[in-house]
Amino acid sequence: MLIHPWDAPRDDAEWQGWLATHDFGQLAVNGLPGEPPHVQPLHFAYDPGRGEALTHLARPNPLWPALEANREVVLSVVDDYVFVPGPWQAPPEGPSEHGTPTSFYAAVQLRCTAHVVDDPAAKAELLNRQMGHFQPEGGSARVAVGEVPYGRQLSGIRGVRLEVTGVRAKFKYAGRHSDEIRARIETGLTARGGPGDAAAREHLLRRQTG
């Protein structure tokens, strides 16, 4: 992912705050020799204090041989994306049709070392930590080895602990443009009011004043 200086996060708090509200992404695993990469959509629970993300997958998932052959993976999260029409970005001194269309988006890529969790008690702990993230209000039984309702299902999954070894983050929201062009883009996003436009506008304003 290309990251220009004007699209880079201001500090770790910026990407960490965004990631705290985005817990669905794609896990990219290098394929075996001669095979393409595996790209697995999944929910995950990111723990900044421990520098890790937790997830689990079904035991029949075809990515396991590739993951065990190469544990270096990337967890990719992208959201708050919109298309920006060319006229919105046109230079003030030129015709509107000379503006360049582009995409706005926020992205965080976590480079990780994957640790497969097969021990039943460790899997139960991992699942309970995930449940605490996604369902903090409770309402479901805790996972415990040999106990109903989930104990018998533990053999059908494998846990994955993703140890974060590097982070690449990007907030592409007209960072290199003038105040005049950013104001025009803000007006366009507000008027259009389509999917993602409100979130993109918030990023645009936040990074302009932050």
XYZ file of N, CA, C and O in Angstrom:
840
model
N 0.842 -1.183 0.000
C 0.000 0.000 0.000
C 0.886 1.244 0.000
O 1.705 1.429 0.903
N 0.700 2.081 -0.997
C 1.434 3.347 -1.069
C 0.854 4.327 -0.055
O -0.360 4.533 -0.001
N 1.726 4.925 0.748
C 1.288 5.906 1.741
C 2.101 7.183 1.557
O 3.282 7.240 1.899
N 1.466 8.212 0.977
C 2.120 9.511 0.871
C 2.167 10.171 2.254
O 1.335 9.863 3.120
N 3.112 11.063 2.465
C 3.207 11.716 3.788
C 1.906 12.383 4.223
O 1.560 12.373 5.416
N 1.157 12.954 3.287
C -0.071 13.658 3.653
C -1.224 12.708 3.959
O -2.265 13.142 4.454
N -1.047 11.422 3.666
C -2.079 10.434 3.978
C -1.732 9.602 5.211
O -2.545 8.788 5.658
N -0.557 9.772 5.751
C -0.113 8.979 6.895
C -0.852 9.413 8.165
O -1.264 10.570 8.294
N -1.040 8.508 9.114
C -1.666 8.903 10.387
C -0.802 9.911 11.128
O 0.427 9.876 11.039
N -1.451 10.777 11.854
C -0.721 11.796 12.622
C 0.081 11.159 13.749
O 1.156 11.633 14.109
N -0.466 10.098 14.324
C 0.193 9.381 15.411
C -0.480 8.018 15.544
O -1.450 7.717 14.842
N 0.037 7.185 16.450
C -0.549 5.857 16.640
C -1.989 5.933 17.139
O -2.818 5.069 16.816
N -2.291 6.971 17.902
C -3.643 7.080 18.451
C -4.686 7.198 17.347
O -5.827 6.733 17.517
N -4.318 7.793 16.206
C -5.290 7.971 15.133
C -5.728 6.631 14.556
O -6.927 6.344 14.450
N -4.763 5.788 14.175
C -5.160 4.511 13.589
C -5.713 3.562 14.645
O -6.626 2.777 14.363
N -5.200 3.633 15.871
C -5.714 2.756 16.920
C -7.162 3.098 17.261
O -7.988 2.212 17.487
N -7.481 4.399 17.297
C -8.851 4.805 17.570
C -9.802 4.353 16.483
O -10.937 3.928 16.764
N -9.348 4.435 15.225
C -10.189 3.985 14.118
C -10.378 2.476 14.163
O -11.494 1.964 14.000
N -9.279 1.750 14.415
C -9.359 0.287 14.435
C -10.235 -0.212 15.580
O -10.849 -1.278 15.466
N -10.313 0.549 16.650
C -11.129 0.142 17.792
C -12.599 0.022 17.423
O -13.356 -0.680 18.104
N -13.023 0.685 16.353
C -14.419 0.623 15.913
C -14.576 -0.171 14.622
O -15.645 -0.142 14.006
N -13.526 -0.875 14.216
C -13.576 -1.682 12.994
C -12.952 -3.045 13.293
O -11.727 -3.153 13.458
N -13.781 -4.048 13.388
C -13.305 -5.366 13.804
C -13.681 -6.456 12.812
O -13.851 -7.612 13.182
N -13.809 -6.073 11.544
C -14.000 -7.054 10.483
C -13.027 -6.722 9.364
O -12.932 -5.569 8.937
N -12.266 -7.716 8.925
C -11.276 -7.476 7.884
C -10.997 -8.730 7.084
O -11.809 -9.668 7.062
N -9.848 -8.742 6.438
C -9.443 -9.883 5.625
C -8.036 -10.302 6.030
O -7.125 -9.462 6.098
N -7.879 -11.578 6.274
C -6.582 -12.150 6.624
C -5.934 -12.692 5.355
O -6.484 -13.586 4.705
N -4.783 -12.140 4.995
C -4.052 -12.567 3.801
C -2.924 -13.499 4.216
O -2.058 -13.127 5.012
N -2.960 -14.709 3.673
C -1.974 -15.754 3.993
C -1.266 -16.153 2.709
O -1.912 -16.425 1.687
N 0.051 -16.170 2.727
C 0.810 -16.580 1.547
C 0.433 -17.997 1.144
O 0.365 -18.903 1.987
N 0.190 -18.185 -0.152
C -0.156 -19.511 -0.632
C 1.053 -20.440 -0.651
O 2.208 -19.999 -0.584
N 0.783 -21.720 -0.746
C 1.856 -22.693 -0.933
C 2.494 -22.464 -2.297
O 1.927 -21.795 -3.162
N 3.708 -22.977 -2.542
C 4.379 -22.750 -3.826
C 3.474 -23.064 -5.016
O 2.857 -24.130 -5.077
N 3.373 -22.101 -5.925
C 2.547 -22.259 -7.107
C 1.085 -21.930 -6.913
O 0.305 -21.976 -7.872
N 0.689 -21.590 -5.687
C -0.700 -21.286 -5.391
C -0.858 -19.802 -5.058
O 0.069 -19.175 -4.547
N -2.026 -19.216 -5.338
C -2.258 -17.817 -4.991
C -2.446 -17.664 -3.481
O -2.636 -18.656 -2.764
N -2.416 -16.433 -2.983
C -2.651 -16.215 -1.547
C -4.074 -16.609 -1.152
O -4.992 -16.601 -1.973
N -4.223 -16.944 0.110
C -5.548 -17.120 0.695
C -5.970 -15.777 1.282
O -5.181 -15.121 1.962
N -7.209 -15.369 1.039
C -7.747 -14.133 1.604
C -9.052 -14.486 2.302
O -10.055 -14.790 1.649
N -9.021 -14.441 3.625
C -10.141 -14.917 4.425
C -10.840 -13.762 5.145
O -10.274 -13.124 6.025
N -12.099 -13.461 4.796
C -12.851 -12.463 5.565
C -13.149 -13.010 6.966
O -13.481 -14.195 7.122
N -13.047 -12.139 7.975
C -13.303 -12.611 9.334
C -13.488 -11.455 10.316
O -13.043 -10.336 10.091
N -14.172 -11.770 11.412
C -14.196 -10.895 12.573
C -12.944 -11.164 13.416
O -12.425 -12.290 13.435
N -12.492 -10.144 14.111
C -11.334 -10.300 14.999
C -11.502 -9.342 16.167
O -12.234 -8.341 16.097
N -10.799 -9.627 17.237
C -10.775 -8.747 18.404
C -9.343 -8.265 18.585
O -8.452 -9.068 18.878
N -9.127 -6.967 18.390
C -7.782 -6.391 18.516
C -7.565 -5.913 19.949
O -8.405 -5.204 20.516
N -6.436 -6.295 20.509
C -6.066 -5.904 21.877
C -4.784 -5.092 21.807
O -3.698 -5.636 21.709
N -4.888 -3.731 21.838
C -3.676 -2.915 21.717
C -2.722 -3.090 22.885
O -1.510 -2.936 22.728
N -3.258 -3.415 24.055
C -2.394 -3.603 25.212
C -1.458 -4.792 25.058
O -0.298 -4.736 25.478
N -1.955 -5.848 24.433
C -1.137 -7.042 24.215
C -0.506 -7.071 22.833
O 0.303 -7.962 22.544
N -0.909 -6.128 21.974
C -0.357 -6.106 20.625
C -0.715 -7.339 19.826
O 0.123 -7.907 19.115
N -1.984 -7.733 19.905
C -2.410 -8.931 19.198
C -3.879 -8.830 18.806
O -4.639 -8.017 19.357
N -4.253 -9.634 17.831
C -5.639 -9.765 17.410
C -6.018 -11.235 17.512
O -5.205 -12.119 17.209
N -7.243 -11.493 17.930
C -7.719 -12.861 18.125
C -8.825 -13.181 17.146
O -9.713 -12.358 16.894
N -8.780 -14.387 16.616
C -9.842 -14.842 15.732
C -9.871 -16.365 15.759
O -9.058 -17.015 16.437
N -10.816 -16.945 15.045
C -10.871 -18.404 14.923
C -11.554 -18.751 13.607
O -12.321 -17.954 13.060
N -11.247 -19.942 13.117
C -11.796 -20.409 11.851
C -12.151 -21.882 11.965
O -11.616 -22.601 12.829
N -12.998 -22.337 11.074
C -13.387 -23.743 11.070
C -12.195 -24.633 10.725
O -11.345 -24.263 9.907
N -12.151 -25.781 11.335
C -11.044 -26.705 11.080
C -10.932 -27.121 9.611
O -9.821 -27.296 9.104
N -12.044 -27.250 8.855
C -11.907 -27.622 7.437
C -11.436 -26.491 6.524
O -11.300 -26.714 5.310
N -11.198 -25.299 7.053
C -10.793 -24.179 6.195
C -9.536 -24.558 5.402
O -8.564 -25.058 5.984
N -9.498 -24.299 4.095
C -8.360 -24.730 3.274
C -7.076 -23.931 3.487
O -6.038 -24.308 2.941
N -7.115 -22.872 4.293
C -5.886 -22.070 4.436
C -4.887 -22.637 5.433
O -3.734 -22.192 5.492
N -5.283 -23.626 6.248
C -4.401 -24.083 7.325
C -3.042 -24.580 6.851
O -2.015 -24.212 7.442
N -2.942 -25.398 5.799
C -1.598 -25.830 5.371
C -0.697 -24.662 4.998
O 0.500 -24.663 5.319
N -1.261 -23.655 4.325
C -0.458 -22.492 3.946
C -0.042 -21.695 5.164
O 1.099 -21.209 5.256
N -0.930 -21.539 6.127
C -0.611 -20.786 7.336
C 0.466 -21.483 8.149
O 1.369 -20.837 8.699
N 0.404 -22.796 8.214
C 1.407 -23.537 8.975
C 2.755 -23.536 8.266
O 3.803 -23.624 8.917
N 2.746 -23.372 6.927
C 4.000 -23.307 6.178
C 4.658 -21.941 6.296
O 5.885 -21.825 6.220
N 3.856 -20.893 6.465
C 4.393 -19.529 6.569
C 3.462 -18.733 7.483
O 2.349 -18.387 7.085
N 3.920 -18.451 8.675
C 3.064 -17.815 9.681
C 3.055 -16.288 9.585
O 2.395 -15.631 10.382
N 3.798 -15.726 8.618
C 3.800 -14.271 8.439
C 2.606 -13.878 7.574
O 2.522 -14.272 6.401
N 1.683 -13.108 8.135
C 0.417 -12.801 7.478
C 0.135 -11.303 7.586
O 0.820 -10.574 8.295
N -0.911 -10.878 6.892
C -1.381 -9.488 6.978
C -2.876 -9.501 7.248
O -3.639 -10.182 6.547
N -3.279 -8.755 8.258
C -4.691 -8.527 8.536
C -5.039 -7.137 8.022
O -4.489 -6.132 8.489
N -5.902 -7.080 7.039
C -6.212 -5.826 6.343
C -7.638 -5.388 6.641
O -8.577 -6.185 6.533
N -7.788 -4.105 6.996
C -9.099 -3.530 7.288
C -9.246 -2.250 6.469
O -8.381 -1.370 6.519
N -10.324 -2.134 5.704
C -10.599 -0.963 4.872
C -12.052 -0.551 5.080
O -12.943 -1.404 5.085
N -12.280 0.750 5.243
C -13.656 1.225 5.382
C -13.690 2.732 5.117
O -12.675 3.335 4.750
N -14.865 3.307 5.293
C -15.080 4.749 5.106
C -14.614 5.193 3.718
O -13.994 6.244 3.556
N -14.943 4.367 2.725
C -14.488 4.626 1.355
C -15.610 5.251 0.530
O -16.786 4.940 0.701
N -15.219 6.164 -0.340
C -16.161 6.804 -1.265
C -15.438 7.112 -2.565
O -14.206 7.225 -2.604
N -16.216 7.270 -3.623
C -15.699 7.763 -4.894
C -15.859 9.282 -4.916
O -16.900 9.817 -4.541
N -14.801 9.966 -5.371
C -14.806 11.425 -5.456
C -14.788 11.815 -6.935
O -13.802 11.556 -7.631
N -15.863 12.428 -7.437
C -15.899 12.824 -8.857
C -14.805 13.843 -9.184
O -14.418 14.663 -8.347
N -14.350 13.797 -10.426
C -13.292 14.691 -10.869
C -13.561 16.169 -10.644
O -12.672 16.896 -10.155
N -14.747 16.694 -10.976
C -14.984 18.126 -10.808
C -14.788 18.628 -9.382
O -14.450 19.787 -9.174
N -14.999 17.765 -8.385
C -14.814 18.196 -6.997
C -13.353 18.550 -6.708
O -13.074 19.333 -5.808
N -12.426 17.943 -7.451
C -11.001 18.154 -7.195
C -10.333 19.035 -8.250
O -9.102 19.150 -8.269
N -11.112 19.667 -9.093
C -10.539 20.477 -10.170
C -9.784 21.682 -9.604
O -10.242 22.329 -8.656
N -8.624 22.011 -10.177
C -7.894 23.216 -9.756
C -8.761 24.452 -9.971
O -9.489 24.542 -10.973
N -8.718 25.401 -9.054
C -9.574 26.596 -9.176
C -9.358 27.372 -10.466
O -10.285 27.990 -10.991
N -8.140 27.321 -11.006
C -7.837 28.112 -12.196
C -8.187 27.409 -13.497
O -8.021 27.987 -14.582
N -8.687 26.167 -13.422
C -8.970 25.401 -14.631
C -10.423 24.999 -14.725
O -11.214 25.185 -13.790
N -10.809 24.419 -15.876
C -12.190 23.942 -16.047
C -12.485 22.742 -15.148
O -11.591 21.940 -14.853
N -13.722 22.610 -14.736
C -14.097 21.542 -13.798
C -13.872 20.159 -14.382
O -13.567 19.210 -13.647
N -13.992 20.051 -15.732
C -13.828 18.731 -16.337
C -12.374 18.251 -16.338
O -12.088 17.110 -16.710
N -11.462 19.091 -15.912
C -10.059 18.686 -15.822
C -9.700 18.134 -14.439
O -8.555 17.751 -14.216
N -10.650 18.093 -13.548
C -10.387 17.515 -12.235
C -10.189 16.013 -12.319
O -10.750 15.335 -13.186
N -9.404 15.477 -11.418
C -9.070 14.051 -11.429
C -9.942 13.282 -10.443
O -9.913 13.563 -9.241
N -10.714 12.304 -10.917
C -11.489 11.462 -9.991
C -10.555 10.650 -9.097
O -9.415 10.328 -9.485
N -11.019 10.292 -7.924
C -10.188 9.503 -7.027
C -11.056 8.753 -6.034
O -12.291 8.833 -6.067
N -10.421 8.019 -5.158
C -11.089 7.318 -4.059
C -10.583 7.879 -2.735
O -9.394 8.193 -2.601
N -11.468 7.987 -1.770
C -11.097 8.255 -0.383
C -11.315 6.969 0.397
O -12.283 6.234 0.150
N -10.445 6.709 1.372
C -10.633 5.539 2.220
C -9.703 5.608 3.419
O -8.707 6.338 3.424
N -10.063 4.833 4.428
C -9.198 4.604 5.587
C -8.792 3.135 5.566
O -9.607 2.262 5.263
N -7.531 2.867 5.876
C -7.039 1.491 5.834
C -5.981 1.282 6.911
O -5.139 2.150 7.145
N -6.050 0.131 7.541
C -5.011 -0.299 8.482
C -4.618 -1.718 8.109
O -5.480 -2.583 7.932
N -3.333 -1.929 7.965
C -2.802 -3.259 7.689
C -1.883 -3.667 8.833
O -0.893 -2.979 9.114
N -2.224 -4.756 9.480
C -1.409 -5.290 10.572
C -0.588 -6.459 10.052
O -1.147 -7.468 9.616
N 0.714 -6.280 10.064
C 1.572 -7.433 9.752
C 1.729 -8.239 11.027
O 2.031 -7.686 12.097
N 1.513 -9.542 10.918
C 1.434 -10.379 12.112
C 2.180 -11.694 11.934
O 2.358 -12.181 10.815
N 2.556 -12.247 13.060
C 2.977 -13.640 13.125
C 1.818 -14.426 13.720
O 1.348 -14.112 14.827
N 1.334 -15.406 12.976
C 0.153 -16.155 13.408
C 0.545 -17.330 14.296
O 1.483 -18.075 13.992
N -0.178 -17.478 15.379
C 0.016 -18.612 16.289
C -1.292 -19.393 16.340
O -2.324 -18.866 16.790
N -1.267 -20.622 15.863
C -2.468 -21.461 15.848
C -2.706 -22.017 17.250
O -1.778 -22.493 17.912
N -3.937 -21.939 17.688
C -4.304 -22.382 19.031
C -5.186 -23.623 18.907
O -6.321 -23.546 18.414
N -4.665 -24.759 19.345
C -5.412 -26.012 19.266
C -5.746 -26.590 20.638
O -6.638 -27.440 20.744
N -5.058 -26.173 21.675
C -5.349 -26.683 23.011
C -6.785 -26.294 23.394
O -7.163 -25.116 23.296
N -7.613 -27.240 23.814
C -9.020 -26.927 24.092
C -9.211 -25.811 25.114
O -10.047 -24.920 24.916
N -8.460 -25.833 26.202
C -8.618 -24.801 27.226
C -8.189 -23.437 26.691
O -8.833 -22.414 26.966
N -7.117 -23.416 25.910
C -6.649 -22.159 25.326
C -7.649 -21.637 24.301
O -7.863 -20.422 24.191
N -8.259 -22.551 23.536
C -9.297 -22.120 22.588
C -10.491 -21.533 23.329
O -11.062 -20.512 22.898
N -10.885 -22.145 24.410
C -12.013 -21.633 25.182
C -11.714 -20.224 25.691
O -12.568 -19.331 25.629
N -10.501 -20.018 26.184
C -10.120 -18.681 26.666
C -10.157 -17.663 25.531
O -10.650 -16.532 25.693
N -9.626 -18.046 24.361
C -9.619 -17.150 23.206
C -11.054 -16.782 22.811
O -11.354 -15.608 22.561
N -11.938 -17.766 22.772
C -13.318 -17.503 22.380
C -14.026 -16.603 23.391
O -14.816 -15.728 23.027
N -13.743 -16.810 24.674
C -14.355 -15.959 25.686
C -13.848 -14.524 25.598
O -14.612 -13.577 25.835
N -12.587 -14.347 25.227
C -12.078 -12.993 25.016
C -12.755 -12.348 23.809
O -13.108 -11.168 23.842
N -12.927 -13.107 22.744
C -13.654 -12.573 21.593
C -15.090 -12.211 21.974
O -15.592 -11.145 21.586
N -15.746 -13.076 22.719
C -17.124 -12.815 23.122
C -17.210 -11.563 23.984
O -18.151 -10.769 23.865
N -16.206 -11.367 24.828
C -16.188 -10.171 25.650
C -16.091 -8.905 24.822
O -16.592 -7.847 25.209
N -15.435 -9.000 23.673
C -15.321 -7.844 22.775
C -16.621 -7.605 22.013
O -17.122 -6.475 21.964
N -17.155 -8.649 21.422
C -18.301 -8.490 20.534
C -19.643 -8.468 21.267
O -20.610 -7.898 20.767
N -19.697 -9.089 22.433
C -20.961 -9.176 23.156
C -20.726 -8.855 24.633
O -20.949 -9.683 25.509
N -20.256 -7.633 24.923
C -19.921 -7.290 26.310
C -21.118 -7.312 27.244
O -20.954 -7.419 28.467
N -22.321 -7.206 26.688
C -23.526 -7.231 27.514
C -23.847 -8.627 28.020
O -24.760 -8.824 28.839
N -23.107 -9.637 27.538
C -23.371 -11.001 27.971
C -24.552 -11.602 27.241
O -24.867 -11.240 26.114
N -25.199 -12.541 27.909
C -26.371 -13.178 27.318
C -26.102 -14.543 26.729
O -27.042 -15.238 26.329
N -24.842 -14.925 26.634
C -24.480 -16.256 26.133
C -23.635 -16.969 27.180
O -22.914 -16.329 27.961
N -23.719 -18.286 27.178
C -22.933 -19.083 28.120
C -21.444 -18.937 27.819
O -21.046 -18.708 26.671
N -20.617 -19.045 28.846
C -19.179 -19.037 28.638
C -18.753 -20.354 27.990
O -19.373 -21.397 28.194
N -17.672 -20.280 27.230
C -17.125 -21.480 26.606
C -16.240 -22.178 27.626
O -15.337 -21.553 28.217
N -16.480 -23.451 27.837
C -15.677 -24.234 28.778
C -15.529 -25.651 28.247
O -16.479 -26.224 27.692
N -14.349 -26.198 28.390
C -14.064 -27.545 27.891
C -14.993 -28.563 28.557
O -15.124 -28.589 29.786
N -15.640 -29.371 27.740
C -16.471 -30.443 28.258
C -17.813 -30.014 28.811
O -18.544 -30.839 29.358
N -18.155 -28.735 28.664
C -19.415 -28.259 29.217
C -20.330 -27.773 28.095
O -19.874 -27.263 27.070
N -21.628 -27.960 28.307
C -22.608 -27.477 27.346
C -22.719 -25.963 27.488
O -22.453 -25.413 28.564
N -23.090 -25.247 26.407
C -23.478 -25.791 25.102
C -22.344 -25.833 24.079
O -22.519 -26.386 22.995
N -21.175 -25.227 24.414
C -20.161 -25.037 23.385
C -18.981 -26.004 23.472
O -18.189 -26.096 22.529
N -18.847 -26.699 24.589
C -17.657 -27.524 24.776
C -17.440 -28.545 23.677
O -16.310 -28.738 23.201
N -18.500 -29.163 23.213
C -18.360 -30.209 22.189
C -18.020 -29.627 20.820
O -17.619 -30.350 19.916
N -18.207 -28.295 20.655
C -17.925 -27.668 19.366
C -16.464 -27.227 19.223
O -16.038 -26.858 18.135
N -15.707 -27.287 20.319
C -14.334 -26.794 20.269
C -13.476 -27.563 19.272
O -12.578 -26.993 18.647
N -13.749 -28.851 19.102
C -12.927 -29.646 18.191
C -13.109 -29.239 16.736
O -12.271 -29.541 15.885
N -14.187 -28.524 16.429
C -14.468 -28.148 15.044
C -13.836 -26.848 14.601
O -13.982 -26.458 13.438
N -13.121 -26.176 15.511
C -12.476 -24.911 15.157
C -11.019 -24.916 15.587
O -10.579 -25.764 16.371
N -10.284 -23.955 15.049
C -8.920 -23.696 15.498
C -8.817 -22.198 15.777
O -9.313 -21.378 14.997
N -8.203 -21.861 16.875
C -8.010 -20.459 17.197
C -6.767 -19.917 16.530
O -5.857 -20.659 16.159
N -6.726 -18.599 16.362
C -5.549 -17.941 15.804
C -5.268 -16.690 16.634
O -6.130 -15.827 16.774
N -4.061 -16.634 17.150
C -3.594 -15.425 17.835
C -2.603 -14.732 16.905
O -1.583 -15.305 16.531
N -2.935 -13.518 16.506
C -2.116 -12.759 15.562
C -1.251 -11.765 16.321
O -1.743 -10.745 16.817
N 0.019 -12.084 16.434
C 0.973 -11.216 17.116
C 1.403 -10.105 16.151
O 2.032 -10.377 15.129
N 1.072 -8.867 16.467
C 1.335 -7.750 15.563
C 2.813 -7.387 15.594
O 3.383 -7.092 16.660
N 3.429 -7.399 14.409
C 4.862 -7.067 14.305
C 5.099 -5.776 13.523
O 6.226 -5.278 13.492
N 4.061 -5.248 12.880
C 4.208 -4.007 12.122
C 2.848 -3.481 11.727
O 1.879 -4.243 11.611
N 2.767 -2.171 11.533
C 1.497 -1.529 11.188
C 1.716 -0.542 10.053
O 2.674 0.248 10.076
N 0.838 -0.603 9.062
C 0.778 0.404 8.006
C -0.637 0.938 7.966
O -1.589 0.163 7.869
N -0.764 2.263 8.065
C -2.083 2.879 8.121
C -2.140 4.059 7.166
O -1.129 4.722 6.906
N -3.342 4.305 6.652
C -3.509 5.362 5.653
C -4.902 5.969 5.784
O -5.892 5.254 5.932
N -4.947 7.314 5.707
C -6.205 8.043 5.705
C -6.168 8.983 4.504
O -5.620 10.079 4.571
N -6.740 8.521 3.404
C -6.661 9.244 2.129
C -7.880 10.147 1.983
O -8.929 9.731 1.502
N -7.709 11.406 2.408
C -8.811 12.354 2.396
C -8.327 13.748 2.009
O -8.341 14.681 2.823
N -7.834 13.880 0.780
C -7.479 15.181 0.194
C -6.430 15.924 1.003
O -6.421 17.158 1.037
N -5.524 15.195 1.612
C -4.540 15.838 2.472
C -3.597 16.792 1.764
O -3.049 17.699 2.385
N -3.394 16.612 0.463
C -2.448 17.462 -0.253
C -3.126 18.646 -0.937
O -2.459 19.473 -1.566
N -4.440 18.749 -0.835
C -5.161 19.786 -1.561
C -5.335 21.056 -0.723
O -5.211 21.043 0.505
N -5.663 22.116 -1.414
C -5.860 23.410 -0.765
C -7.162 23.426 0.022
O -8.044 22.571 -0.163
N -7.286 24.446 0.886
C -8.524 24.598 1.650
C -9.720 24.780 0.725
O -10.819 24.284 1.006
N -9.520 25.472 -0.394
C -10.621 25.715 -1.330
C -11.140 24.417 -1.932
O -12.354 24.185 -2.016
N -10.227 23.542 -2.326
C -10.656 22.269 -2.916
C -11.275 21.373 -1.853
O -12.300 20.719 -2.100
N -10.697 21.334 -0.664
C -11.279 20.520 0.405
C -12.690 21.001 0.749
O -13.576 20.183 1.028
N -12.896 22.315 0.751
C -14.233 22.844 1.030
C -15.211 22.412 -0.055
O -16.380 22.090 0.236
N -14.779 22.389 -1.304
C -15.644 21.949 -2.401
C -15.989 20.464 -2.244
O -17.127 20.047 -2.482
N -14.995 19.666 -1.843
C -15.247 18.241 -1.631
C -16.222 18.048 -0.476
O -17.141 17.217 -0.554
N -16.037 18.809 0.598
C -16.957 18.705 1.731
C -18.379 19.020 1.303
O -19.333 18.313 1.670
N -18.541 20.069 0.515
C -19.870 20.440 0.026
C -20.466 19.316 -0.816
O -21.653 18.981 -0.698
N -19.644 18.719 -1.666
C -20.122 17.624 -2.505
C -20.543 16.414 -1.707
O -21.590 15.799 -1.981
N -19.752 16.051 -0.701
C -20.098 14.901 0.132
C -21.395 15.151 0.894
O -22.245 14.261 1.012
N -21.536 16.361 1.423
C -22.744 16.693 2.183
C -23.980 16.643 1.293
O -25.017 16.089 1.672
N -23.875 17.199 0.098
C -25.016 17.225 -0.808
C -25.368 15.834 -1.313
O -26.552 15.497 -1.465
N -24.363 15.027 -1.591
C -24.633 13.699 -2.134
C -25.259 12.787 -1.090
O -26.218 12.057 -1.382
N -24.702 12.774 0.107
C -25.299 12.014 1.197
C -25.440 10.537 0.937
O -26.374 9.904 1.429
N -24.521 9.959 0.182
C -24.589 8.540 -0.133
C -23.904 7.686 0.920
O -23.392 8.186 1.931
N -23.874 6.365 0.709
C -23.204 5.468 1.651
C -21.735 5.860 1.827
O -21.002 6.015 0.856
N -21.326 6.040 3.053
C -19.938 6.370 3.353
C -19.602 7.847 3.303
O -18.529 8.256 3.763
N -20.487 8.664 2.747
C -20.159 10.078 2.586
C -20.010 10.800 3.921
O -19.121 11.644 4.078
N -20.868 10.508 4.887
C -20.777 11.182 6.184
C -19.462 10.837 6.887
O -18.798 11.717 7.453
N -19.067 9.564 6.838
C -17.809 9.165 7.478
C -16.616 9.790 6.770
O -15.669 10.244 7.421
N -16.648 9.829 5.437
C -15.553 10.444 4.685
C -15.457 11.938 4.995
O -14.359 12.490 5.154
N -16.600 12.600 5.077
C -16.614 14.029 5.411
C -16.022 14.262 6.790
O -15.261 15.220 7.010
N -16.336 13.386 7.745
C -15.794 13.520 9.102
C -14.268 13.399 9.090
O -13.565 14.176 9.752
N -13.757 12.438 8.331
C -12.297 12.309 8.216
C -11.698 13.555 7.579
O -10.648 14.055 8.012
N -12.330 14.044 6.535
C -11.832 15.220 5.817
C -11.701 16.406 6.765
O -10.658 17.081 6.801
N -12.732 16.665 7.537
C -12.718 17.797 8.465
C -11.752 17.571 9.628
O -11.025 18.482 10.043
N -11.724 16.356 10.145
C -10.859 16.057 11.279
C -9.389 16.228 10.916
O -8.613 16.814 11.672
N -9.010 15.727 9.754
C -7.605 15.806 9.368
C -7.226 17.206 8.893
O -6.051 17.552 8.901
N -8.203 17.999 8.541
C -7.930 19.382 8.146
C -7.628 20.243 9.370
O -6.799 21.146 9.313
N -8.288 19.926 10.476
C -8.155 20.749 11.688
C -7.299 20.104 12.750
O -6.952 20.754 13.727
N -7.011 18.798 12.594
C -6.306 18.089 13.638
C -4.838 18.437 13.711
O -4.274 19.094 12.885
